[in-house]
CSV table of C-alpha atoms in Angstrom, one decimal:
chain,number,residue,atom,x,y,z
A,1,MET,CA,-32.2,-103.2,-86.3
A,2,ALA,CA,-34.7,-105.8,-87.4
A,3,GLU,CA,-38.3,-104.7,-87.8
A,4,LYS,CA,-40.8,-106.3,-85.3
A,5,ILE,CA,-44.5,-106.1,-86.0
A,6,LEU,CA,-47.5,-107.5,-84.0
A,7,MET,CA,-49.4,-109.8,-86.4
A,8,LYS,CA,-51.4,-113.0,-86.8
A,9,GLY,CA,-49.7,-116.2,-87.8
A,10,ASN,CA,-51.6,-116.1,-91.1
A,11,GLU,CA,-50.4,-112.6,-91.8
A,12,ALA,CA,-46.8,-113.7,-91.0
A,13,ILE,CA,-47.1,-116.3,-93.8
A,14,ALA,CA,-47.9,-113.5,-96.3
A,15,HIS,CA,-45.0,-111.4,-95.2
A,16,GLY,CA,-42.7,-114.4,-95.3
A,17,ALA,CA,-43.7,-115.0,-98.9
A,18,ILE,CA,-43.1,-111.5,-100.0
A,19,ARG,CA,-39.7,-111.2,-98.2
A,20,CYS,CA,-38.3,-114.5,-99.3
A,21,GLY,CA,-38.7,-113.6,-102.9
A,22,ALA,CA,-41.8,-115.7,-103.8
A,23,ASP,CA,-42.9,-115.4,-107.4
A,24,GLY,CA,-46.5,-116.3,-107.0
A,25,TYR,CA,-49.4,-117.1,-104.7
A,26,PHE,CA,-52.6,-118.8,-105.9
A,27,GLY,CA,-55.3,-119.5,-103.4
A,28,TYR,CA,-58.9,-119.5,-102.4
A,29,PRO,CA,-60.4,-118.2,-99.1
A,30,ILE,CA,-61.4,-120.5,-96.3
A,31,THR,CA,-61.5,-120.1,-92.5
A,32,PRO,CA,-59.2,-120.1,-90.5
A,33,GLN,CA,-56.6,-119.1,-93.1
A,34,SER,CA,-58.2,-116.4,-95.2
A,35,GLU,CA,-55.9,-113.7,-93.8
A,36,VAL,CA,-53.0,-115.1,-95.8
A,37,MET,CA,-54.5,-114.0,-99.1
A,38,GLU,CA,-56.1,-110.9,-97.6
A,39,THR,CA,-52.8,-109.7,-96.3
A,40,LEU,CA,-51.1,-110.3,-99.7
A,41,MET,CA,-53.9,-108.3,-101.4
A,42,GLU,CA,-53.4,-105.5,-98.9
A,43,GLU,CA,-49.6,-105.5,-99.3
A,44,LYS,CA,-49.8,-105.4,-103.1
A,45,PRO,CA,-46.4,-107.1,-103.8
A,46,TRP,CA,-47.0,-107.0,-107.5
A,47,GLU,CA,-46.3,-103.2,-107.3
A,48,THR,CA,-43.0,-103.7,-105.4
A,49,THR,CA,-41.5,-107.1,-106.1
A,50,GLY,CA,-43.5,-108.2,-109.1
A,51,MET,CA,-45.0,-111.2,-107.1
A,52,VAL,CA,-48.3,-112.5,-108.7
A,53,VAL,CA,-51.2,-112.8,-106.2
A,54,LEU,CA,-54.3,-114.4,-107.7
A,55,GLN,CA,-57.6,-115.7,-106.2
A,56,ALA,CA,-58.4,-118.9,-108.1
A,57,GLU,CA,-62.0,-120.1,-108.6
A,58,SER,CA,-61.4,-123.1,-106.4
A,59,GLU,CA,-58.8,-125.0,-104.4
A,60,THR,CA,-58.5,-127.4,-107.4
A,61,SER,CA,-57.7,-124.6,-109.7
A,62,SER,CA,-55.2,-123.0,-107.3
A,63,ILE,CA,-53.1,-126.2,-106.8
A,64,ASN,CA,-53.0,-126.7,-110.6
A,65,MET,CA,-51.8,-123.1,-111.0
A,66,VAL,CA,-49.1,-123.9,-108.5
A,67,TYR,CA,-48.2,-126.9,-110.7
A,68,GLY,CA,-47.9,-124.7,-113.8
A,69,GLY,CA,-45.8,-122.1,-112.0
A,70,ALA,CA,-43.5,-124.7,-110.5
A,71,THR,CA,-42.8,-126.3,-113.9
A,72,THR,CA,-41.0,-123.0,-114.8
A,73,GLY,CA,-38.8,-123.1,-111.8
A,74,LYS,CA,-40.6,-120.2,-110.0
A,75,LYS,CA,-41.2,-120.0,-106.3
A,76,VAL,CA,-44.9,-120.5,-106.1
A,77,MET,CA,-47.2,-121.4,-103.2
A,78,THR,CA,-50.8,-121.7,-102.0
A,79,SER,CA,-52.6,-122.0,-98.7
A,80,SER,CA,-55.9,-123.5,-97.5
A,81,SER,CA,-57.4,-125.4,-94.6
A,82,SER,CA,-58.2,-129.1,-94.2
A,83,LEU,CA,-61.1,-129.8,-96.6
A,84,GLY,CA,-59.5,-127.3,-99.0
A,85,ILE,CA,-56.3,-129.3,-98.9
A,86,SER,CA,-58.3,-132.5,-99.5
A,87,LEU,CA,-59.4,-130.9,-102.8
A,88,MET,CA,-55.8,-130.4,-103.7
A,89,ALA,CA,-54.8,-134.0,-103.0
A,90,GLU,CA,-54.6,-135.0,-106.7
A,91,GLY,CA,-52.5,-132.0,-107.6
A,92,LEU,CA,-50.1,-132.6,-104.7
A,93,SER,CA,-49.6,-136.1,-105.9
A,94,TYR,CA,-48.9,-134.8,-109.4
A,95,LEU,CA,-46.4,-132.3,-108.0
A,96,ALA,CA,-44.6,-135.0,-106.1
A,97,GLY,CA,-44.6,-137.4,-109.0
A,98,ALA,CA,-43.2,-134.7,-111.3
A,99,GLU,CA,-40.6,-133.7,-108.7
A,100,LEU,CA,-41.7,-130.0,-108.6
A,101,PRO,CA,-40.9,-127.7,-105.7
A,102,CYS,CA,-43.6,-125.6,-104.1
A,103,VAL,CA,-44.9,-124.5,-100.7
A,104,VAL,CA,-48.4,-125.4,-99.5
A,105,VAL,CA,-49.8,-124.1,-96.2
A,106,ASN,CA,-52.5,-126.0,-94.3
A,107,VAL,CA,-54.0,-124.1,-91.3
A,108,MET,CA,-55.9,-127.0,-89.9
A,109,ARG,CA,-59.5,-126.9,-88.6
A,110,GLY,CA,-61.7,-129.5,-87.0
A,111,GLY,CA,-63.2,-132.3,-89.1
A,112,PRO,CA,-64.2,-134.7,-90.6
A,113,GLY,CA,-66.3,-133.3,-93.5
A,114,LEU,CA,-67.1,-129.6,-93.2
A,115,GLY,CA,-66.5,-129.9,-89.5
A,116,THR,CA,-65.9,-126.7,-87.7
A,117,ILE,CA,-63.9,-123.5,-88.2
A,118,GLN,CA,-62.3,-124.1,-84.9
A,119,PRO,CA,-58.7,-125.4,-84.7
A,120,GLY,CA,-57.7,-129.1,-85.1
A,121,GLN,CA,-54.7,-131.3,-85.8
A,122,ALA,CA,-56.5,-134.2,-87.5
A,123,ASP,CA,-54.7,-133.7,-90.9
A,124,TYR,CA,-51.5,-135.3,-89.7
A,125,PHE,CA,-52.0,-138.5,-91.7
A,126,GLN,CA,-53.1,-136.6,-94.8
A,127,ALA,CA,-49.9,-134.5,-94.7
A,128,VAL,CA,-47.3,-137.0,-93.5
A,129,LYS,CA,-48.5,-140.2,-95.1
A,130,GLY,CA,-49.3,-138.7,-98.5
A,131,GLY,CA,-52.9,-137.6,-98.7
A,132,GLY,CA,-53.2,-138.3,-102.4
A,133,HIS,CA,-52.6,-141.5,-104.4
A,134,GLY,CA,-49.3,-143.2,-104.9
A,135,ASP,CA,-46.2,-143.8,-102.8
A,136,TYR,CA,-45.1,-140.2,-102.3
A,137,LYS,CA,-44.0,-137.9,-99.5
A,138,MET,CA,-43.8,-134.2,-98.8
A,139,ILE,CA,-41.5,-132.3,-96.5
A,140,VAL,CA,-43.8,-131.3,-93.6
A,141,LEU,CA,-42.9,-128.4,-91.2
A,142,ALA,CA,-45.0,-127.8,-88.1
A,143,PRO,CA,-44.8,-124.2,-86.8
A,144,ALA,CA,-45.5,-123.4,-83.1
A,145,SER,CA,-45.6,-119.6,-83.3
A,146,ALA,CA,-46.3,-116.7,-85.6
A,147,GLN,CA,-42.5,-116.3,-85.9
A,148,ASP,CA,-42.2,-119.9,-87.1
A,149,MET,CA,-45.0,-119.2,-89.7
A,150,TYR,CA,-42.9,-116.4,-91.1
A,151,ASP,CA,-39.6,-118.3,-91.0
A,152,TYR,CA,-40.9,-121.6,-92.4
A,153,VAL,CA,-42.0,-120.0,-95.7
A,154,GLY,CA,-38.4,-119.3,-96.6
A,155,LEU,CA,-37.2,-122.6,-95.1
A,156,GLY,CA,-40.0,-124.5,-97.0
A,157,PHE,CA,-38.9,-123.0,-100.3
A,158,ASP,CA,-35.2,-123.8,-99.6
A,159,LEU,CA,-35.9,-127.4,-98.8
A,160,ALA,CA,-38.4,-127.7,-101.7
A,161,PHE,CA,-35.9,-126.6,-104.3
A,162,LYS,CA,-33.0,-128.5,-102.7
A,163,TYR,CA,-34.8,-131.8,-103.1
A,164,ARG,CA,-37.4,-130.9,-105.9
A,165,ILE,CA,-40.3,-131.8,-103.6
A,166,PRO,CA,-43.5,-130.1,-102.4
A,167,ALA,CA,-43.1,-128.7,-98.8
A,168,MET,CA,-46.1,-128.3,-96.6
A,169,ILE,CA,-46.4,-126.0,-93.6
A,170,LEU,CA,-48.8,-127.8,-91.3
A,171,SER,CA,-50.2,-125.2,-88.9
A,172,ASP,CA,-53.5,-125.1,-87.0
A,173,GLY,CA,-56.1,-122.5,-86.3
A,174,VAL,CA,-54.6,-121.5,-83.0
A,175,ILE,CA,-51.2,-120.5,-84.6
A,176,GLY,CA,-52.9,-119.0,-87.6
A,177,GLN,CA,-55.2,-116.7,-85.6
A,178,MET,CA,-53.0,-115.8,-82.6
A,179,MET,CA,-51.2,-112.5,-82.6
A,180,GLU,CA,-47.5,-112.2,-81.6
A,181,LYS,CA,-44.5,-110.1,-82.4
A,182,VAL,CA,-42.8,-111.2,-85.6
A,183,GLU,CA,-39.3,-110.2,-86.5
A,184,LEU,CA,-39.1,-109.6,-90.2
A,185,GLY,CA,-36.0,-110.5,-92.1
A,186,GLU,CA,-34.4,-108.7,-95.0
A,187,MET,CA,-36.2,-108.4,-98.3
A,188,LYS,CA,-34.8,-110.9,-100.7
A,189,PRO,CA,-35.2,-110.0,-104.4
A,190,ARG,CA,-37.0,-112.4,-106.7
A,191,ARG,CA,-34.6,-114.4,-108.9
A,192,THR,CA,-34.1,-113.2,-112.4
A,193,ASP,CA,-35.1,-115.4,-115.4
A,194,GLU,CA,-31.4,-116.1,-116.0
A,195,GLU,CA,-30.9,-117.1,-112.3
A,196,VAL,CA,-33.8,-119.5,-112.6
A,197,ARG,CA,-32.4,-121.1,-115.7
A,198,GLN,CA,-29.0,-121.6,-114.0
A,199,GLN,CA,-30.4,-122.9,-110.7
A,200,CYS,CA,-33.2,-125.0,-112.2
A,201,PRO,CA,-31.9,-126.6,-115.4
A,202,TRP,CA,-34.9,-129.0,-115.3
A,203,ALA,CA,-37.4,-126.2,-115.6
A,204,LEU,CA,-39.5,-125.2,-118.6
A,205,THR,CA,-37.8,-121.9,-119.4
A,206,GLY,CA,-37.6,-122.1,-123.2
A,207,LYS,CA,-35.7,-124.6,-125.4
A,208,LYS,CA,-33.2,-122.2,-127.0
A,209,GLY,CA,-29.6,-123.4,-126.5
A,210,ARG,CA,-30.4,-126.8,-124.9
A,211,ASP,CA,-32.4,-130.0,-125.3
A,212,ARG,CA,-36.0,-129.8,-124.4
A,213,ASN,CA,-37.2,-130.6,-120.9
A,214,ILE,CA,-40.2,-132.8,-120.2
A,215,ILE,CA,-42.0,-132.6,-116.9
A,216,THR,CA,-44.6,-135.2,-116.2
A,217,SER,CA,-45.8,-137.7,-113.6
A,218,LEU,CA,-47.0,-140.1,-116.3
A,219,ALA,CA,-45.2,-143.2,-117.4
A,220,LEU,CA,-47.2,-145.9,-119.1
A,221,ASP,CA,-44.4,-148.3,-119.1
A,222,PRO,CA,-44.4,-150.1,-115.7
A,223,HIS,CA,-40.6,-150.6,-115.8
A,224,VAL,CA,-40.1,-146.8,-116.3
A,225,GLN,CA,-42.7,-146.0,-113.6
A,226,GLU,CA,-41.0,-148.4,-111.1
A,227,GLN,CA,-37.6,-146.7,-111.7
A,228,LYS,CA,-39.3,-143.3,-111.1
A,229,ASN,CA,-40.6,-144.6,-107.8
A,230,ILE,CA,-37.3,-146.0,-106.8
A,231,LYS,CA,-35.7,-142.7,-107.4
A,232,LEU,CA,-38.3,-140.9,-105.3
A,233,GLN,CA,-37.9,-143.4,-102.4
A,234,ALA,CA,-34.1,-142.8,-102.5
A,235,LYS,CA,-34.8,-139.1,-102.2
A,236,TYR,CA,-37.1,-139.6,-99.3
A,237,LYS,CA,-34.5,-141.6,-97.5
A,238,GLU,CA,-31.9,-138.9,-98.1
A,239,ILE,CA,-34.3,-136.4,-96.6
A,240,GLN,CA,-34.8,-138.6,-93.6
A,241,GLU,CA,-31.1,-138.8,-93.0
A,242,ASN,CA,-30.3,-135.1,-93.4
A,243,GLU,CA,-33.3,-132.9,-92.7
A,244,VAL,CA,-34.8,-133.9,-89.3
A,245,ARG,CA,-35.6,-130.9,-87.2
A,246,TYR,CA,-36.9,-130.9,-83.6
A,247,SER,CA,-36.6,-129.0,-80.3
A,248,THR,CA,-36.5,-130.3,-76.7
A,249,TYR,CA,-37.4,-128.7,-73.4
A,250,LEU,CA,-36.0,-130.0,-70.1
A,251,THR,CA,-35.3,-133.5,-71.4
A,252,GLU,CA,-31.8,-133.8,-69.9
A,253,ASP,CA,-33.0,-135.4,-66.6
A,254,ALA,CA,-36.6,-136.2,-67.7
A,255,GLU,CA,-38.2,-139.4,-66.4
A,256,TYR,CA,-41.4,-138.8,-68.4
A,257,LEU,CA,-41.7,-137.2,-71.9
A,258,PHE,CA,-44.4,-135.3,-73.7
A,259,VAL,CA,-44.4,-135.4,-77.5
A,260,ALA,CA,-46.5,-132.7,-79.2
A,261,TYR,CA,-46.3,-130.4,-82.2
A,262,GLY,CA,-47.8,-127.0,-83.2
A,263,SER,CA,-49.9,-125.2,-80.7
A,264,MET,CA,-50.1,-128.3,-78.5
A,265,SER,CA,-46.3,-128.1,-77.9
A,266,ARG,CA,-46.8,-124.6,-76.5
A,267,ILE,CA,-49.4,-125.9,-74.1
A,268,CYS,CA,-47.3,-128.9,-73.1
A,269,GLU,CA,-44.3,-126.7,-72.4
A,270,ALA,CA,-46.4,-125.0,-69.7
A,271,VAL,CA,-47.5,-128.4,-68.4
A,272,VAL,CA,-43.8,-129.5,-68.1
A,273,ASP,CA,-43.2,-126.5,-65.8
A,274,GLN,CA,-46.3,-127.3,-63.7
A,275,ALA,CA,-45.4,-131.0,-63.4
A,276,ARG,CA,-41.8,-130.1,-62.3
A,277,GLU,CA,-43.2,-127.8,-59.6
A,278,ALA,CA,-45.1,-130.8,-58.3
A,279,GLY,CA,-41.9,-132.9,-58.3
A,280,TYR,CA,-42.2,-134.8,-61.5
A,281,LYS,CA,-39.2,-134.7,-63.9
A,282,VAL,CA,-41.0,-134.2,-67.2
A,283,GLY,CA,-39.6,-133.0,-70.5
A,284,LEU,CA,-40.9,-132.2,-74.0
A,285,LEU,CA,-39.9,-133.1,-77.5
A,286,ARG,CA,-41.5,-131.0,-80.2
A,287,PRO,CA,-41.1,-132.3,-83.8
A,288,VAL,CA,-40.4,-129.4,-86.2
A,289,THR,CA,-40.4,-131.7,-89.2
A,290,LEU,CA,-43.3,-134.2,-89.2
A,291,PHE,CA,-41.7,-135.7,-92.3
A,292,PRO,CA,-38.9,-136.5,-91.8
A,293,PHE,CA,-40.0,-137.5,-88.3
A,294,PRO,CA,-37.5,-137.4,-85.4
A,295,GLU,CA,-37.8,-141.1,-84.7
A,296,LYS,CA,-34.2,-141.6,-83.8
A,297,GLN,CA,-34.3,-138.8,-81.2
A,298,ILE,CA,-37.6,-140.1,-79.7
A,299,SER,CA,-36.1,-143.6,-79.5
A,300,GLU,CA,-33.0,-142.4,-77.7
A,301,LEU,CA,-35.2,-140.5,-75.1
A,302,ALA,CA,-37.4,-143.7,-74.7
A,303,SER,CA,-34.3,-145.4,-73.4
A,304,GLN,CA,-34.1,-142.8,-70.6
A,305,VAL,CA,-37.8,-142.2,-69.5
A,306,LYS,CA,-40.4,-144.3,-67.8
A,307,GLY,CA,-43.3,-143.3,-70.1
A,308,ILE,CA,-44.4,-141.0,-73.0
A,309,LEU,CA,-47.6,-139.0,-73.4
A,310,THR,CA,-48.4,-137.8,-76.9
A,311,VAL,CA,-50.8,-134.8,-77.0
A,312,GLU,CA,-52.8,-133.8,-80.1
A,313,MET,CA,-56.0,-132.1,-81.1
A,314,SER,CA,-57.2,-135.3,-82.8
A,315,ALA,CA,-58.2,-138.8,-82.1
A,316,GLY,CA,-54.6,-139.8,-82.1
A,317,GLN,CA,-52.5,-139.8,-85.3
A,318,MET,CA,-48.9,-138.7,-84.6
A,319,VAL,CA,-49.0,-141.1,-81.6
A,320,GLU,CA,-48.7,-144.0,-84.1
A,321,ASP,CA,-45.3,-142.7,-85.3
A,322,VAL,CA,-44.2,-142.1,-81.7
A,323,ARG,CA,-45.0,-145.8,-80.9
A,324,LEU,CA,-43.1,-147.0,-84.0
A,325,ALA,CA,-40.1,-145.0,-82.9
A,326,VAL,CA,-40.2,-146.2,-79.3
A,327,ASN,CA,-40.7,-149.8,-80.5
A,328,GLY,CA,-42.1,-151.0,-77.2
A,329,LYS,CA,-39.3,-149.7,-74.9
A,330,VAL,CA,-41.7,-147.9,-72.7
A,331,PRO,CA,-45.5,-147.2,-72.6
A,332,VAL,CA,-46.7,-144.6,-75.1
A,333,GLU,CA,-50.0,-143.1,-74.1
A,334,PHE,CA,-52.2,-140.6,-75.8
A,335,PHE,CA,-54.4,-137.6,-74.8
A,336,GLY,CA,-56.4,-135.5,-77.2
A,337,ARG,CA,-59.4,-133.4,-77.8
A,338,MET,CA,-61.5,-133.3,-81.0
A,339,GLY,CA,-64.0,-131.2,-82.9
A,340,GLY,CA,-62.2,-127.9,-82.4
A,341,MET,CA,-61.8,-128.3,-78.6
A,342,ILE,CA,-58.4,-127.0,-77.4
A,343,PRO,CA,-57.1,-128.8,-74.3
A,344,SER,CA,-56.0,-126.5,-71.5
A,345,PRO,CA,-52.8,-127.1,-69.5
A,346,GLU,CA,-54.9,-128.3,-66.7
A,347,ASP,CA,-56.5,-130.9,-69.0
A,348,VAL,CA,-53.1,-132.2,-70.1
A,349,LEU,CA,-51.7,-132.2,-66.5
A,350,GLU,CA,-54.7,-134.2,-65.3
A,351,ALA,CA,-54.2,-136.7,-68.1
A,352,PHE,CA,-50.5,-137.0,-67.2
A,353,TYR,CA,-51.4,-137.7,-63.5
A,354,LYS,CA,-54.1,-140.3,-64.5
A,355,THR,CA,-51.7,-142.0,-66.8
A,356,PHE,CA,-48.4,-142.0,-64.8
A,357,LYS,CA,-48.9,-140.9,-61.2
A,358,LYS,CA,-49.7,-144.4,-60.2
């Protein structure tokens, strides 16, 4: 029988890392995600699985430690929150340019600047559009529960290694701090050095018996750099074709549609029920992958509904991608709160009525 434990979403990230066979975690504490590293320190996986857990001197150091570990084909990860991820932007671009797999967790807080320690969702552009320099993408997964936080660590590593790309788990302070029952999966052993060499022939595992591997994001010849970029863009297109993930709630007969991710999708699910009790056929689409974005699925639902309301804890970021997917078929409106304010179901329902009841 699977083991179920009551824990925070942040704690679930730590348990997911240990049980999926992660080799290393390098991080730096910042609210509201500090429990990730705290839980790893409490669990002491270096005594059981051999996983390295290290507090770096800064976020800049931690992402470069991830870069170093990723070059050897190891499952390495870090976590931070908002402004900490901003400090990692250069390293994330390096990782994408060098085609290195890793997992990065962002438990978002309100901004801009130092902002607040309260929850936010204003890092969407930073995550999905490539927060660092250059034409790069990361796979971005948006959990909506503590169980998702646990599950998406393993999924993130699977996708990262499948495509040799950084994968980000884009959570928020609500999901990171809320406590729920989490079903823990089986303990997967860390890969042996020989398994790493076989599964990651590109990695820096020692030159004996093969030609040397070179891992870099630098190409001074513009012709070479263009070909590297063309290769990356082809990879991103393949990901868009094959890895879209989403869930829907009561969309079969929906005449209006909510689009929301993370904690806002949980709130919107309750609003869907309330709106239906009042006689409005409302449904919800929740993107699980923010990149690749479920644009095809949203476009198809746009052909069915009269209007769409996107709900975010921001000034409106994902709404731009929703509007691009809809391409003018129906009105796409936005409702959001900022600065760490969490909209209630009543707030969202009132926004729906103001927008579409007429």
